mmCIF file of C-alpha atoms in Angstrom:
data_model
loop_
_atom_site.group_PDB
_atom_site.id
_atom_site.type_symbol
_atom_site.label_atom_id
_atom_site.label_comp_id
_atom_site.label_asym_id
_atom_site.label_seq_id
_atom_site.Cartn_x
_atom_site.Cartn_y
_atom_site.Cartn_z
ATOM 1 C CA UNK O 165 -4.146 2.716 -11.438
ATOM 2 C CA UNK O 166 -7.717 3.638 -10.499
ATOM 3 C CA UNK O 167 -8.606 2.718 -14.112
ATOM 4 C CA UNK O 168 -7.510 -0.946 -13.431
ATOM 5 C CA UNK O 169 -9.630 -1.016 -10.364
ATOM 6 C CA UNK O 170 -12.795 0.352 -12.043
ATOM 7 C CA UNK O 171 -12.193 -1.783 -15.064
ATOM 8 C CA UNK O 172 -11.965 -4.719 -12.751
ATOM 9 C CA UNK O 173 -14.943 -3.757 -10.588
ATOM 10 C CA UNK O 174 -16.956 -3.267 -14.102
ATOM 11 C CA UNK O 175 -16.186 -6.865 -15.275
ATOM 12 C CA UNK O 176 -16.770 -8.278 -11.683
ATOM 13 C CA UNK O 177 -20.097 -6.557 -11.352
ATOM 14 C CA UNK O 178 -21.326 -7.949 -14.580
ATOM 15 C CA UNK O 179 -20.761 -11.474 -13.680
ATOM 16 C CA UNK O 180 -20.972 -11.397 -9.915
ATOM 17 C CA UNK O 181 -24.305 -9.871 -8.567
ATOM 18 C CA UNK O 182 -22.963 -9.852 -4.886
ATOM 19 C CA UNK O 183 -20.193 -7.267 -5.486
ATOM 20 C CA UNK O 184 -21.121 -3.788 -4.659
ATOM 21 C CA UNK O 185 -19.334 -0.378 -4.723
ATOM 22 C CA UNK O 186 -20.093 2.419 -2.063
ATOM 23 C CA UNK O 187 -18.648 5.847 -2.124
ATOM 24 C CA UNK O 188 -18.942 8.801 -0.186
ATOM 25 C CA UNK O 189 -19.292 11.528 -2.651
ATOM 26 C CA UNK O 190 -16.006 11.154 -4.145
ATOM 27 C CA UNK O 191 -16.822 8.568 -6.869
ATOM 28 C CA UNK O 192 -15.521 11.173 -9.528
ATOM 29 C CA UNK O 193 -12.020 11.255 -8.084
ATOM 30 C CA UNK O 194 -12.253 7.220 -7.625
ATOM 31 C CA UNK O 195 -13.415 6.912 -10.863
ATOM 32 C CA UNK O 196 -16.232 4.806 -9.879
ATOM 33 C CA UNK O 197 -18.876 7.348 -10.956
ATOM 34 C CA UNK O 198 -19.454 5.369 -14.049
ATOM 35 C CA UNK O 199 -20.332 2.369 -12.206
ATOM 36 C CA UNK O 200 -23.101 4.168 -10.547
ATOM 37 C CA UNK O 201 -25.002 4.711 -14.061
ATOM 38 C CA UNK O 202 -24.220 1.133 -15.041
ATOM 39 C CA UNK O 203 -25.193 -0.361 -11.953
ATOM 40 C CA UNK O 204 -27.708 1.932 -10.312
ATOM 41 C CA UNK O 205 -28.595 -0.750 -7.731
ATOM 42 C CA UNK O 206 -25.330 -2.047 -6.735
ATOM 43 C CA UNK O 207 -22.969 1.335 -7.004
ATOM 44 C CA UNK O 208 -24.033 3.539 -4.083
ATOM 45 C CA UNK O 209 -23.222 7.256 -3.175
ATOM 46 C CA UNK O 210 -23.985 7.767 0.718
ATOM 47 C CA UNK O 211 -22.747 11.542 0.825
ATOM 48 C CA UNK O 212 -20.041 12.976 2.771
ATOM 49 C CA UNK O 213 -20.523 10.508 5.573
ATOM 50 C CA UNK O 214 -17.392 8.213 5.692
ATOM 51 C CA UNK O 215 -18.400 6.632 8.829
ATOM 52 C CA UNK O 216 -21.652 5.716 7.437
ATOM 53 C CA UNK O 217 -20.311 4.378 4.179
ATOM 54 C CA UNK O 218 -18.376 1.774 6.368
ATOM 55 C CA UNK O 219 -21.263 0.865 8.256
ATOM 56 C CA UNK O 220 -23.214 0.188 5.363
ATOM 57 C CA UNK O 221 -20.610 -2.059 3.918
ATOM 58 C CA UNK O 222 -20.416 -4.071 6.878
ATOM 59 C CA UNK O 223 -24.272 -4.506 6.844
ATOM 60 C CA UNK O 224 -24.231 -5.545 3.306
ATOM 61 C CA UNK O 225 -21.485 -7.957 3.960
ATOM 62 C CA UNK O 226 -23.531 -9.817 6.613
ATOM 63 C CA UNK O 227 -26.146 -10.576 3.816
ATOM 64 C CA UNK O 228 -23.227 -12.191 1.558
ATOM 65 C CA UNK O 229 -22.276 -8.967 -0.722
ATOM 66 C CA UNK O 230 -18.629 -8.022 -1.112
ATOM 67 C CA UNK O 231 -18.663 -4.458 -0.670
ATOM 68 C CA UNK O 232 -15.726 -2.115 -2.058
ATOM 69 C CA UNK O 233 -15.488 1.020 -0.406
ATOM 70 C CA UNK O 234 -13.778 3.907 -1.811
ATOM 71 C CA UNK O 235 -12.678 7.431 -0.343
ATOM 72 C CA UNK O 236 -9.214 9.444 -0.237
ATOM 73 C CA UNK O 237 -6.804 7.473 2.016
ATOM 74 C CA UNK O 238 -7.262 9.621 5.222
ATOM 75 C CA UNK O 239 -10.885 9.307 5.026
ATOM 76 C CA UNK O 240 -10.715 5.727 4.419
ATOM 77 C CA UNK O 241 -8.511 5.009 7.486
ATOM 78 C CA UNK O 242 -8.718 7.587 10.221
ATOM 79 C CA UNK O 243 -12.001 8.969 9.629
ATOM 80 C CA UNK O 244 -13.900 5.365 9.596
ATOM 81 C CA UNK O 245 -11.070 3.734 12.368
ATOM 82 C CA UNK O 246 -13.986 2.663 14.554
ATOM 83 C CA UNK O 247 -16.241 1.177 12.052
ATOM 84 C CA UNK O 248 -13.384 -0.423 10.308
ATOM 85 C CA UNK O 249 -12.232 -1.938 13.672
ATOM 86 C CA UNK O 250 -15.651 -3.055 15.280
ATOM 87 C CA UNK O 251 -18.034 -3.311 12.422
ATOM 88 C CA UNK O 252 -15.925 -4.690 9.807
ATOM 89 C CA UNK O 253 -12.788 -6.626 11.159
ATOM 90 C CA UNK O 254 -14.159 -7.525 14.474
ATOM 91 C CA UNK O 255 -17.479 -8.514 12.901
ATOM 92 C CA UNK O 256 -15.387 -10.582 10.376
ATOM 93 C CA UNK O 257 -17.483 -8.983 7.352
ATOM 94 C CA UNK O 258 -15.687 -9.264 3.931
ATOM 95 C CA UNK O 259 -15.162 -5.578 3.035
ATOM 96 C CA UNK O 260 -12.687 -4.272 0.763
ATOM 97 C CA UNK O 261 -11.527 -0.879 1.530
ATOM 98 C CA UNK O 262 -9.796 1.387 -0.992
ATOM 99 C CA UNK O 263 -8.007 4.480 0.145
ATOM 100 C CA UNK O 264 -6.572 6.649 -2.741
ATOM 101 C CA UNK O 265 -3.853 9.012 -3.308
ATOM 102 C CA UNK O 266 -1.630 8.071 -0.013
ATOM 103 C CA UNK O 267 1.178 9.928 1.419
ATOM 104 C CA UNK O 268 2.813 12.538 -0.971
ATOM 105 C CA UNK O 269 0.569 11.128 -3.873
ATOM 106 C CA UNK O 270 -1.879 13.702 -2.249
ATOM 107 C CA UNK O 271 0.068 16.489 -3.596
ATOM 108 C CA UNK O 272 -1.965 19.858 -3.758
ATOM 109 C CA UNK O 273 -4.689 18.641 -1.638
ATOM 110 C CA UNK O 274 -2.298 19.196 1.404
ATOM 111 C CA UNK O 275 -1.815 18.180 4.802
ATOM 112 C CA UNK O 276 -5.357 17.337 5.559
ATOM 113 C CA UNK O 277 -5.521 14.960 2.907
ATOM 114 C CA UNK O 278 -1.841 13.474 2.997
ATOM 115 C CA UNK O 279 -2.017 10.298 4.885
ATOM 116 C CA UNK O 280 1.138 9.060 6.487
ATOM 117 C CA UNK O 281 -0.257 7.039 8.904
ATOM 118 C CA UNK O 282 -2.984 4.902 7.104
ATOM 119 C CA UNK O 283 -1.278 1.659 6.962
ATOM 120 C CA UNK O 284 -0.113 2.139 10.707
ATOM 121 C CA UNK O 285 -3.685 2.395 11.814
ATOM 122 C CA UNK O 286 -4.947 -0.775 10.081
ATOM 123 C CA UNK O 287 -1.859 -2.595 11.147
ATOM 124 C CA UNK O 288 -2.936 -2.241 14.613
ATOM 125 C CA UNK O 289 -6.055 -4.065 13.669
ATOM 126 C CA UNK O 290 -6.365 -7.821 13.764
ATOM 127 C CA UNK O 291 -7.405 -9.911 10.879
ATOM 128 C CA UNK O 292 -7.171 -7.449 7.944
ATOM 129 C CA UNK O 293 -4.793 -7.721 4.834
ATOM 130 C CA UNK O 294 -2.748 -4.642 3.712
ATOM 131 C CA UNK O 295 -2.003 -4.129 0.171
ATOM 132 C CA UNK O 296 -0.080 -1.278 -1.622
ATOM 133 C CA UNK O 297 0.171 -1.890 -5.466
ATOM 134 C CA UNK O 298 3.369 -1.577 -7.143
ATOM 135 C CA UNK O 299 2.156 -0.720 -10.615
ATOM 136 C CA UNK O 300 -0.816 -1.312 -12.818
ATOM 137 C CA UNK O 301 0.174 -4.747 -14.027
ATOM 138 C CA UNK O 302 0.639 -5.993 -10.581
ATOM 139 C CA UNK O 303 -2.761 -4.525 -9.428
ATOM 140 C CA UNK O 304 -4.397 -6.119 -12.081
ATOM 141 C CA UNK O 305 -3.034 -9.757 -11.304
ATOM 142 C CA UNK O 306 -3.769 -9.010 -7.493
ATOM 143 C CA UNK O 307 -7.529 -8.023 -7.661
ATOM 144 C CA UNK O 308 -8.886 -11.338 -8.362
ATOM 145 C CA UNK O 309 -7.056 -12.666 -5.579
ATOM 146 C CA UNK O 310 -8.458 -9.858 -3.232
ATOM 147 C CA UNK O 311 -11.831 -10.430 -4.334
ATOM 148 C CA UNK O 312 -11.385 -14.129 -3.630
ATOM 149 C CA UNK O 313 -9.803 -13.366 -0.144
ATOM 150 C CA UNK O 314 -12.390 -13.977 2.522
ATOM 151 C CA UNK O 315 -11.444 -11.542 5.051
ATOM 152 C CA UNK O 316 -11.201 -7.601 4.980
ATOM 153 C CA UNK O 317 -8.656 -5.970 3.000
ATOM 154 C CA UNK O 318 -7.161 -2.395 2.824
ATOM 155 C CA UNK O 319 -5.844 -1.308 -0.588
ATOM 156 C CA UNK O 320 -3.806 1.666 -0.548
ATOM 157 C CA UNK O 321 -4.069 2.837 -4.139
ATOM 158 C CA UNK O 322 -2.352 5.368 -6.241
ATOM 159 C CA UNK O 323 -4.897 6.952 -8.689
ATOM 160 C CA UNK O 324 -2.035 7.671 -11.265
ATOM 161 C CA UNK O 325 0.188 4.797 -12.609
ATOM 162 C CA UNK O 326 3.815 4.453 -11.186
ATOM 163 C CA UNK O 327 6.847 3.419 -13.392
ATOM 164 C CA UNK O 328 5.722 0.060 -15.064
ATOM 165 C CA UNK O 329 7.927 -2.874 -13.189
ATOM 166 C CA UNK O 330 6.037 -5.619 -13.945
ATOM 167 C CA UNK O 331 5.009 -7.633 -17.429
ATOM 168 C CA UNK O 332 1.223 -7.380 -18.211
ATOM 169 C CA UNK O 333 1.006 -11.222 -17.687
ATOM 170 C CA UNK O 334 2.909 -11.230 -14.327
ATOM 171 C CA UNK O 335 1.592 -13.530 -11.427
ATOM 172 C CA UNK O 336 0.919 -12.549 -8.143
ATOM 173 C CA UNK O 337 0.944 -13.950 -4.496
ATOM 174 C CA UNK O 338 -0.993 -12.216 -1.750
ATOM 175 C CA UNK O 339 1.564 -13.909 0.734
ATOM 176 C CA UNK O 340 4.800 -13.488 -0.862
ATOM 177 C CA UNK O 341 7.258 -10.635 -1.376
ATOM 178 C CA UNK O 342 9.136 -10.404 -4.797
ATOM 179 C CA UNK O 343 12.880 -10.136 -5.300
ATOM 180 C CA UNK O 344 12.943 -7.772 -8.137
ATOM 181 C CA UNK O 345 16.900 -7.470 -8.302
ATOM 182 C CA UNK O 346 19.412 -10.019 -6.436
ATOM 183 C CA UNK O 347 22.229 -8.660 -4.410
ATOM 184 C CA UNK O 348 24.647 -9.648 -1.758
ATOM 185 C CA UNK O 349 25.857 -6.500 0.056
ATOM 186 C CA UNK O 350 22.519 -4.816 1.499
ATOM 187 C CA UNK O 351 18.763 -5.443 1.254
ATOM 188 C CA UNK O 352 16.076 -3.035 0.163
ATOM 189 C CA UNK O 353 12.577 -3.576 1.351
ATOM 190 C CA UNK O 354 10.184 -1.276 -0.691
ATOM 191 C CA UNK O 355 6.519 -0.590 -1.421
ATOM 192 C CA UNK O 356 4.355 1.318 -3.682
ATOM 193 C CA UNK O 357 6.225 4.221 -5.625
ATOM 194 C CA UNK O 358 9.179 3.615 -3.474
ATOM 195 C CA UNK O 359 9.888 0.474 -5.315
ATOM 196 C CA UNK O 360 11.128 2.432 -8.191
ATOM 197 C CA UNK O 361 13.065 4.775 -5.986
ATOM 198 C CA UNK O 362 14.879 1.550 -4.593
ATOM 199 C CA UNK O 363 15.491 0.168 -7.979
ATOM 200 C CA UNK O 364 17.131 3.561 -9.315
ATOM 201 C CA UNK O 365 19.215 3.665 -6.030
ATOM 202 C CA UNK O 366 20.372 0.207 -6.403
ATOM 203 C CA UNK O 367 21.425 0.885 -9.769
ATOM 204 C CA UNK O 368 23.440 4.014 -8.415
ATOM 205 C CA UNK O 369 25.130 1.890 -5.794
ATOM 206 C CA UNK O 370 26.180 -0.687 -8.554
ATOM 207 C CA UNK O 371 28.457 2.119 -10.187
ATOM 208 C CA UNK O 372 30.359 1.936 -6.521
ATOM 209 C CA UNK O 373 30.681 -1.936 -6.773
ATOM 210 C CA UNK O 374 27.672 -2.104 -3.956
ATOM 211 C CA UNK O 375 25.300 -5.109 -4.994
ATOM 212 C CA UNK O 376 21.858 -4.252 -3.528
ATOM 213 C CA UNK O 377 18.928 -6.697 -3.410
ATOM 214 C CA UNK O 378 15.464 -5.023 -3.693
ATOM 215 C CA UNK O 379 12.449 -6.705 -2.523
ATOM 216 C CA UNK O 380 9.230 -5.451 -3.490
ATOM 217 C CA UNK O 381 6.771 -5.990 -0.620
ATOM 218 C CA UNK O 382 3.359 -4.883 -1.681
ATOM 219 C CA UNK O 383 1.657 -6.801 1.282
ATOM 220 C CA UNK O 384 2.485 -5.176 4.529
ATOM 221 C CA UNK O 385 0.146 -7.565 6.429
ATOM 222 C CA UNK O 386 0.645 -10.284 6.846
ATOM 223 C CA UNK O 387 4.434 -9.841 6.085
ATOM 224 C CA UNK O 388 6.583 -12.136 4.269
ATOM 225 C CA UNK O 389 8.897 -12.696 6.997
ATOM 226 C CA UNK O 390 10.514 -15.776 5.262
ATOM 227 C CA UNK O 391 11.681 -13.895 1.899
ATOM 228 C CA UNK O 392 12.859 -10.854 3.911
ATOM 229 C CA UNK O 393 14.898 -12.813 6.503
ATOM 230 C CA UNK O 394 16.386 -15.039 4.047
ATOM 231 C CA UNK O 395 17.685 -11.873 2.076
ATOM 232 C CA UNK O 396 19.005 -10.453 5.381
ATOM 233 C CA UNK O 397 20.790 -13.521 6.211
ATOM 234 C CA UNK O 398 22.701 -13.084 2.800
ATOM 235 C CA UNK O 399 23.352 -9.503 2.885
ATOM 236 C CA UNK O 400 23.701 -8.567 6.497
ATOM 237 C CA UNK O 401 21.860 -5.102 6.479
ATOM 238 C CA UNK O 402 18.895 -3.277 5.252
ATOM 239 C CA UNK O 403 16.864 -0.257 4.248
ATOM 240 C CA UNK O 404 13.236 -0.118 4.373
ATOM 241 C CA UNK O 405 11.542 2.473 2.028
ATOM 242 C CA UNK O 406 7.826 3.612 2.334
ATOM 243 C CA UNK O 407 5.701 6.588 1.326
ATOM 244 C CA UNK O 408 4.336 6.563 4.656
ATOM 245 C CA UNK O 409 5.585 7.296 8.650
ATOM 246 C CA UNK O 410 8.312 5.062 9.738
ATOM 247 C CA UNK O 411 6.434 4.865 12.963
ATOM 248 C CA UNK O 412 4.126 1.860 12.620
ATOM 249 C CA UNK O 413 4.792 1.286 8.946
ATOM 250 C CA UNK O 414 6.530 -1.151 6.625
ATOM 251 C CA UNK O 415 9.790 -0.298 8.203
ATOM 252 C CA UNK O 416 8.337 -1.077 11.897
ATOM 253 C CA UNK O 417 6.951 -4.307 10.565
ATOM 254 C CA UNK O 418 10.464 -5.357 8.920
ATOM 255 C CA UNK O 419 12.270 -4.203 12.034
ATOM 256 C CA UNK O 420 9.930 -6.120 14.093
ATOM 257 C CA UNK O 421 10.451 -9.259 12.083
ATOM 258 C CA UNK O 422 14.376 -8.507 12.037
ATOM 259 C CA UNK O 423 14.404 -8.102 15.797
ATOM 260 C CA UNK O 424 12.339 -11.498 16.396
ATOM 261 C CA UNK O 425 14.345 -13.591 13.849
ATOM 262 C CA UNK O 426 17.595 -11.908 12.626
ATOM 263 C CA UNK O 427 18.813 -8.704 13.578
ATOM 264 C CA UNK O 428 20.918 -6.692 11.168
ATOM 265 C CA UNK O 429 21.898 -3.077 11.064
ATOM 266 C CA UNK O 430 19.012 -1.180 9.398
ATOM 267 C CA UNK O 431 17.814 2.215 8.616
ATOM 268 C CA UNK O 432 14.209 3.055 7.609
ATOM 269 C CA UNK O 433 13.525 5.504 4.898
ATOM 270 C CA UNK O 434 10.308 7.212 5.375
ATOM 271 C CA UNK O 435 8.382 10.222 6.928
ATOM 272 C CA UNK O 436 9.695 11.218 10.369
ATOM 273 C CA UNK O 437 7.504 13.554 12.708
ATOM 274 C CA UNK O 438 5.914 15.520 10.061
ATOM 275 C CA UNK O 439 2.656 16.412 8.610
ATOM 276 C CA UNK O 440 1.775 16.718 5.007
ATOM 277 C CA UNK O 441 1.951 20.082 3.005
ATOM 278 C CA UNK O 442 1.028 21.445 -0.174
ATOM 279 C CA UNK O 443 3.168 20.486 -3.282
ATOM 280 C CA UNK O 444 4.254 18.315 -6.252
ATOM 281 C CA UNK O 445 5.697 14.899 -6.006
ATOM 282 C CA UNK O 446 9.142 15.996 -6.750
ATOM 283 C CA UNK O 447 9.137 18.801 -4.151
ATOM 284 C CA UNK O 448 7.730 16.440 -1.355
ATOM 285 C CA UNK O 449 10.321 13.905 -2.242
ATOM 286 C CA UNK O 450 13.004 16.516 -1.185
ATOM 287 C CA UNK O 451 11.128 17.887 1.830
ATOM 288 C CA UNK O 452 10.481 14.090 3.161
ATOM 289 C CA UNK O 453 13.963 12.962 2.421
ATOM 290 C CA UNK O 454 12.343 10.301 -0.065
ATOM 291 C CA UNK O 455 14.768 10.755 -3.152
ATOM 292 C CA UNK O 456 17.164 8.228 -4.573
ATOM 293 C CA UNK O 457 20.429 10.280 -3.189
ATOM 294 C CA UNK O 458 18.891 10.061 0.385
ATOM 295 C CA UNK O 459 18.601 6.014 -0.380
ATOM 296 C CA UNK O 460 22.203 5.869 -1.480
ATOM 297 C CA UNK O 461 23.368 8.205 1.593
ATOM 298 C CA UNK O 462 21.828 6.186 4.054
ATOM 299 C CA UNK O 463 22.873 2.828 2.458
ATOM 300 C CA UNK O 464 26.430 3.857 2.625
ATOM 301 C CA UNK O 465 25.696 4.594 6.365
ATOM 302 C CA UNK O 466 24.226 1.119 6.879
ATOM 303 C CA UNK O 467 27.017 -0.645 5.211
ATOM 304 C CA UNK O 468 29.787 1.158 7.022
ATOM 305 C CA UNK O 469 27.480 -0.354 10.401
ATOM 306 C CA UNK O 470 27.899 -3.635 9.162
ATOM 307 C CA UNK O 471 31.756 -3.637 8.783
#
């Protein structure tokens, strides 16, 4: 999906002189290295200094620029946490933070580069929108909305393209989750690469006459509580699915919303008390219990709790 981001930035920087890109020596990985050649005065490489990257972006924003800063997700979250909170969010600067290769997408980069906590860090910071794209088509529709959004945004970006679940002309609303599959027995709330897992699990459950509703929830904050709670009122139980630690992630956000509005039996599919490790995606799905079979198993347990 990095090509979608780079194409958008190229077109936008051509027409909008206020859009700038700041990298911390990972422009090749992010795909933005081409922009350094095309826009040498507005595509900056600050070297391996992520905190400085965030501080520079905050400063540029005070002069009316809209900076997009990019790095691997652990460096775009925990390494710049203080600058993101104080220099960007507390100061109300319009900076767009792009963290690439989140969770198991980091694959062979291993534990130090495999963030399962990035969204949890940003969920605790006030006044920042958190977005994890579902596929390339959705990202293409979302980026203009993100550019126009006048506050900080964190984009949890997979460099490679997940399965395409949306049409090329799909519409996107920053404030709304999307029901991709209607059901009456159980609700799945999923994000990122786990959306296709949720759909595959729903198809498996259908063979056993279980009707699962699948909600695609790319924006974790602000959470579309209304769509989620309306589904819970219909199905009466739920699973959340995320390529992230269940502590502080999407599952936590949904569970909090349910506890305050409409409690239902629920299980959170995600990483539990483990660090990252080296491996291909299929292997890592097994290690962290993120496979379709895991979803089906826990869905049946939650359905039993509802009885």
